[in-house]
CSV table of C-alpha atoms in Angstrom, one decimal:
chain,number,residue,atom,x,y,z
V,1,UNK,CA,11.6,1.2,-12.7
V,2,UNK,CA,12.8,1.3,-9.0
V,3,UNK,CA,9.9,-0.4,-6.4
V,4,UNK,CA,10.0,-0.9,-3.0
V,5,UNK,CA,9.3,-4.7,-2.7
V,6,UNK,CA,7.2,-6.3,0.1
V,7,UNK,CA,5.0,-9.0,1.5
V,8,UNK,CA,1.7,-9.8,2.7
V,9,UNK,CA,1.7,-13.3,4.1
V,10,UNK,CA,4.2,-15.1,1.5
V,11,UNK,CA,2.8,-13.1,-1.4
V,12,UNK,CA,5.1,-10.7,-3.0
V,13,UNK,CA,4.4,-6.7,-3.9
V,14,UNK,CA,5.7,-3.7,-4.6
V,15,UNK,CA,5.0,0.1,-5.0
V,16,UNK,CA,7.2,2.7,-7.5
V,17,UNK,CA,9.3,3.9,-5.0
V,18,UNK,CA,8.2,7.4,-6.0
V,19,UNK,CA,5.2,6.9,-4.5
V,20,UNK,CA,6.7,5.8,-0.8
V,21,UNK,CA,7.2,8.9,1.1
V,22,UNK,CA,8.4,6.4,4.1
V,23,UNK,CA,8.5,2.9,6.0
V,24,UNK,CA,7.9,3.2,9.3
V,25,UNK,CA,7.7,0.2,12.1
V,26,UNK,CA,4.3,-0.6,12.9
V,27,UNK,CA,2.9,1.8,15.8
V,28,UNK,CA,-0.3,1.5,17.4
V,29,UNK,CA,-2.9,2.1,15.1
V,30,UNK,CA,-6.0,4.0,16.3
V,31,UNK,CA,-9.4,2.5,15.9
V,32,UNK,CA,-12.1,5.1,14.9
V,33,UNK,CA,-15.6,4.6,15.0
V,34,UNK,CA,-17.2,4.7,11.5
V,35,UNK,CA,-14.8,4.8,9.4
V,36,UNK,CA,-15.3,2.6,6.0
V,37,UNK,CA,-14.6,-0.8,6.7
V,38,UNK,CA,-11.3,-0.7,5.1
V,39,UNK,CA,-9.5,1.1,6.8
V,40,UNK,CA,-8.0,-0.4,10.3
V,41,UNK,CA,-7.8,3.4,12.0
V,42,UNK,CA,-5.8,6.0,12.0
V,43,UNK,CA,-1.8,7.2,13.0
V,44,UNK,CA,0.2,10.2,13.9
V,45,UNK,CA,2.7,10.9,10.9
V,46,UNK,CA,4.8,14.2,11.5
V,47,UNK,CA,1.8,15.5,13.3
V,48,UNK,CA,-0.6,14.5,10.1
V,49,UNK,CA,-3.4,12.1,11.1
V,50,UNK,CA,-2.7,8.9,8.6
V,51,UNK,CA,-5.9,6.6,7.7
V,52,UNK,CA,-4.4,3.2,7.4
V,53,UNK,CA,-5.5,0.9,4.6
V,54,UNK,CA,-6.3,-2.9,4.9
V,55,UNK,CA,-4.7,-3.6,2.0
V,56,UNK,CA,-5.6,-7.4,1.8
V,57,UNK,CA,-9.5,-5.9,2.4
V,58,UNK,CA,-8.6,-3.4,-0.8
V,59,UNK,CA,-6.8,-6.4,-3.0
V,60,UNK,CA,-9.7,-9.0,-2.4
V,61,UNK,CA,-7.0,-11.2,-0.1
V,62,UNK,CA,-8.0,-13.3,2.5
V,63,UNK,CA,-7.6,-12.3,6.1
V,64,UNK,CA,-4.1,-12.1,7.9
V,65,UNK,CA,-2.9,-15.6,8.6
V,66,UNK,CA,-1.2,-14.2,11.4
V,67,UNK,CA,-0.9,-11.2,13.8
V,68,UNK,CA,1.5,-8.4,13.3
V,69,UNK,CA,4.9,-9.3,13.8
V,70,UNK,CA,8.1,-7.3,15.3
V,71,UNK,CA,8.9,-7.3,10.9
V,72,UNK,CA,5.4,-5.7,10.3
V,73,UNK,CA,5.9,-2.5,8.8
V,74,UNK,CA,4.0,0.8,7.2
V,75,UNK,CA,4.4,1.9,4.3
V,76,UNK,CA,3.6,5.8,4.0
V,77,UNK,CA,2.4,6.4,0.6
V,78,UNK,CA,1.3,9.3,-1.9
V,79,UNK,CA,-2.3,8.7,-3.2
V,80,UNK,CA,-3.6,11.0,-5.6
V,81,UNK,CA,-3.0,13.9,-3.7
V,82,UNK,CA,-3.0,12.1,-0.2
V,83,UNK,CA,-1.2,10.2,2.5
V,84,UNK,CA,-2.4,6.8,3.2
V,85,UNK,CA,-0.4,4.1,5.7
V,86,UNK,CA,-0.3,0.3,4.1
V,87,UNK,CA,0.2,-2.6,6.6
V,88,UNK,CA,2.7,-5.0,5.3
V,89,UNK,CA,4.1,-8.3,6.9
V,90,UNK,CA,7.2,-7.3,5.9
V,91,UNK,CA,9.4,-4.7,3.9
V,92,UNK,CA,12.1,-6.8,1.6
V,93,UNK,CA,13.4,-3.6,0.1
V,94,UNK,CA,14.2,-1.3,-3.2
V,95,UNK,CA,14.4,-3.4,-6.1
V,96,UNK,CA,15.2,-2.5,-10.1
V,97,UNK,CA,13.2,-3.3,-12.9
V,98,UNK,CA,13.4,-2.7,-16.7
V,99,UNK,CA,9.9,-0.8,-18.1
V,100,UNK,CA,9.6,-3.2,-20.7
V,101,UNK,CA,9.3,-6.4,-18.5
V,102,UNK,CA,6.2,-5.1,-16.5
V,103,UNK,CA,3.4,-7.1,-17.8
V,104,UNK,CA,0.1,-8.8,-16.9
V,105,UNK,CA,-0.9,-12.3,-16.2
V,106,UNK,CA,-4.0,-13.5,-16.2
V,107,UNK,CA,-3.0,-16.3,-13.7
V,108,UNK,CA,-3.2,-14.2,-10.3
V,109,UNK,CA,-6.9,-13.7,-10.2
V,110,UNK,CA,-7.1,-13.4,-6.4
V,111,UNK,CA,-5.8,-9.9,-6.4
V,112,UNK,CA,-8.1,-6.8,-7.6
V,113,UNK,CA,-6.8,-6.0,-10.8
V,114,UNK,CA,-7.7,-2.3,-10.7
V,115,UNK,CA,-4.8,-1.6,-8.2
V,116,UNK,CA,-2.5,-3.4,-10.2
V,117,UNK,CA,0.5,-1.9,-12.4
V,118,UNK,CA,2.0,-4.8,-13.7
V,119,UNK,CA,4.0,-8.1,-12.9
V,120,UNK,CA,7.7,-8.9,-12.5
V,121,UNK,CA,9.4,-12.2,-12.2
V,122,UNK,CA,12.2,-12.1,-10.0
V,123,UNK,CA,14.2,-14.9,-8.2
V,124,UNK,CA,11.8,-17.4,-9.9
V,125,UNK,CA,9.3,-15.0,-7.6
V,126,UNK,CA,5.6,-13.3,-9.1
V,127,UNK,CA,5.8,-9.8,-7.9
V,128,UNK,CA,2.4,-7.8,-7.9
V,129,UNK,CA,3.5,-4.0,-8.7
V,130,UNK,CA,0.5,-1.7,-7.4
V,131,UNK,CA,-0.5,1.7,-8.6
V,132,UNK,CA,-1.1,3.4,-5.2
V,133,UNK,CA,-3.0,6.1,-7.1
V,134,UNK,CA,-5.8,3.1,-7.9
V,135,UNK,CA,-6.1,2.3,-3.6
V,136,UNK,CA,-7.8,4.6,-3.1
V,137,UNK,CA,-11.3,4.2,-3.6
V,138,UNK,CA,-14.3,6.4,-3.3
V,139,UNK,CA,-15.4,5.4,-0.2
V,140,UNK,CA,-12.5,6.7,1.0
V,141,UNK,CA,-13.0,10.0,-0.6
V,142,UNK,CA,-14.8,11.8,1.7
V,143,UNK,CA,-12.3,11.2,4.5
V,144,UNK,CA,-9.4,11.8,3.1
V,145,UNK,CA,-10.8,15.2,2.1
V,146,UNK,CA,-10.4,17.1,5.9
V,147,UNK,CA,-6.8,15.4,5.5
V,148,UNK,CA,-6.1,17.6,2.1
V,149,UNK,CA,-7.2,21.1,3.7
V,150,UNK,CA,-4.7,19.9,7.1
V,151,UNK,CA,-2.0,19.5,4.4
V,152,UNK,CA,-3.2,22.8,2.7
V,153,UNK,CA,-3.1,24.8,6.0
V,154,UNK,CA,0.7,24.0,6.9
């Protein structure tokens, strides 16, 4: 299993890289009034508007320790059958796992265990793997919708 590995604050996660379309630098980020709490606003990707998740709101994490830095990045990813933008601290990279080693430990109960795929030790490091299919949530239904008949139209 290939995963793109990355950090919020000093806590290690990763995505299957087949469902990272992209890593982009952090742009500005669009505030939109009424959106679910969740999501921090909105950004341009190849002309498609791209809600972008809180994903420490989404995991159950605490608040950013610290404002985005010049190594915050986005991760563009495919959920379901839509594009969502992730906020990370910082991207490490693409790392390779054997199947058979993903497991789950009951010791990491701060994180919301419906998003997560499995766990990896790696460097005498806990990485969280996510299922980005299970971010999305159905709050976040509705918008994402008018995003699926853009898609649809090109």
């Amino acid at each position: 299993m290939k995963v793109v590995q990355f950090y919020l604050d000093d806590q290690a996660f990763a995505l299957a890289v087949d469902s990272v379309r992209e890593v982009q630098r952090l742009v500005a980020i669009t505030t939109v009034v009424g959106l679910p709490a969740e999501i921090l606003g909105v950004i341009t990707v190849h002309g498609l508007i791209v809600p972008v998740l809180d994903l420490r709101m989404r995991l159950g994490l605490p608040a950013a320790s610290q404002a985005a830095t010049p190594a915050s990045a986005l991760l563009i990813v495919h959920c379901r059958k839509h594009i969502l933008a992730l906020l990370a601290d910082r991207v490490q990279g693409v790392l390779t796992f054997a199947d058979s080693i993903a497991n789950r430990v009951a010791d990491k109960p701060e994180v919301a265990w419906d998003c997560v795929r499995g766990l990896f030790r790696a460097d005498d490091q806990l990485i969280t793997v996510l299922d980005a299919d299970m971010l999305l949530t159905l709050a976040l239904e509705p918008l994402l919708l008018m995003q699926s008949s853009e898609i649809e139209r090109r």
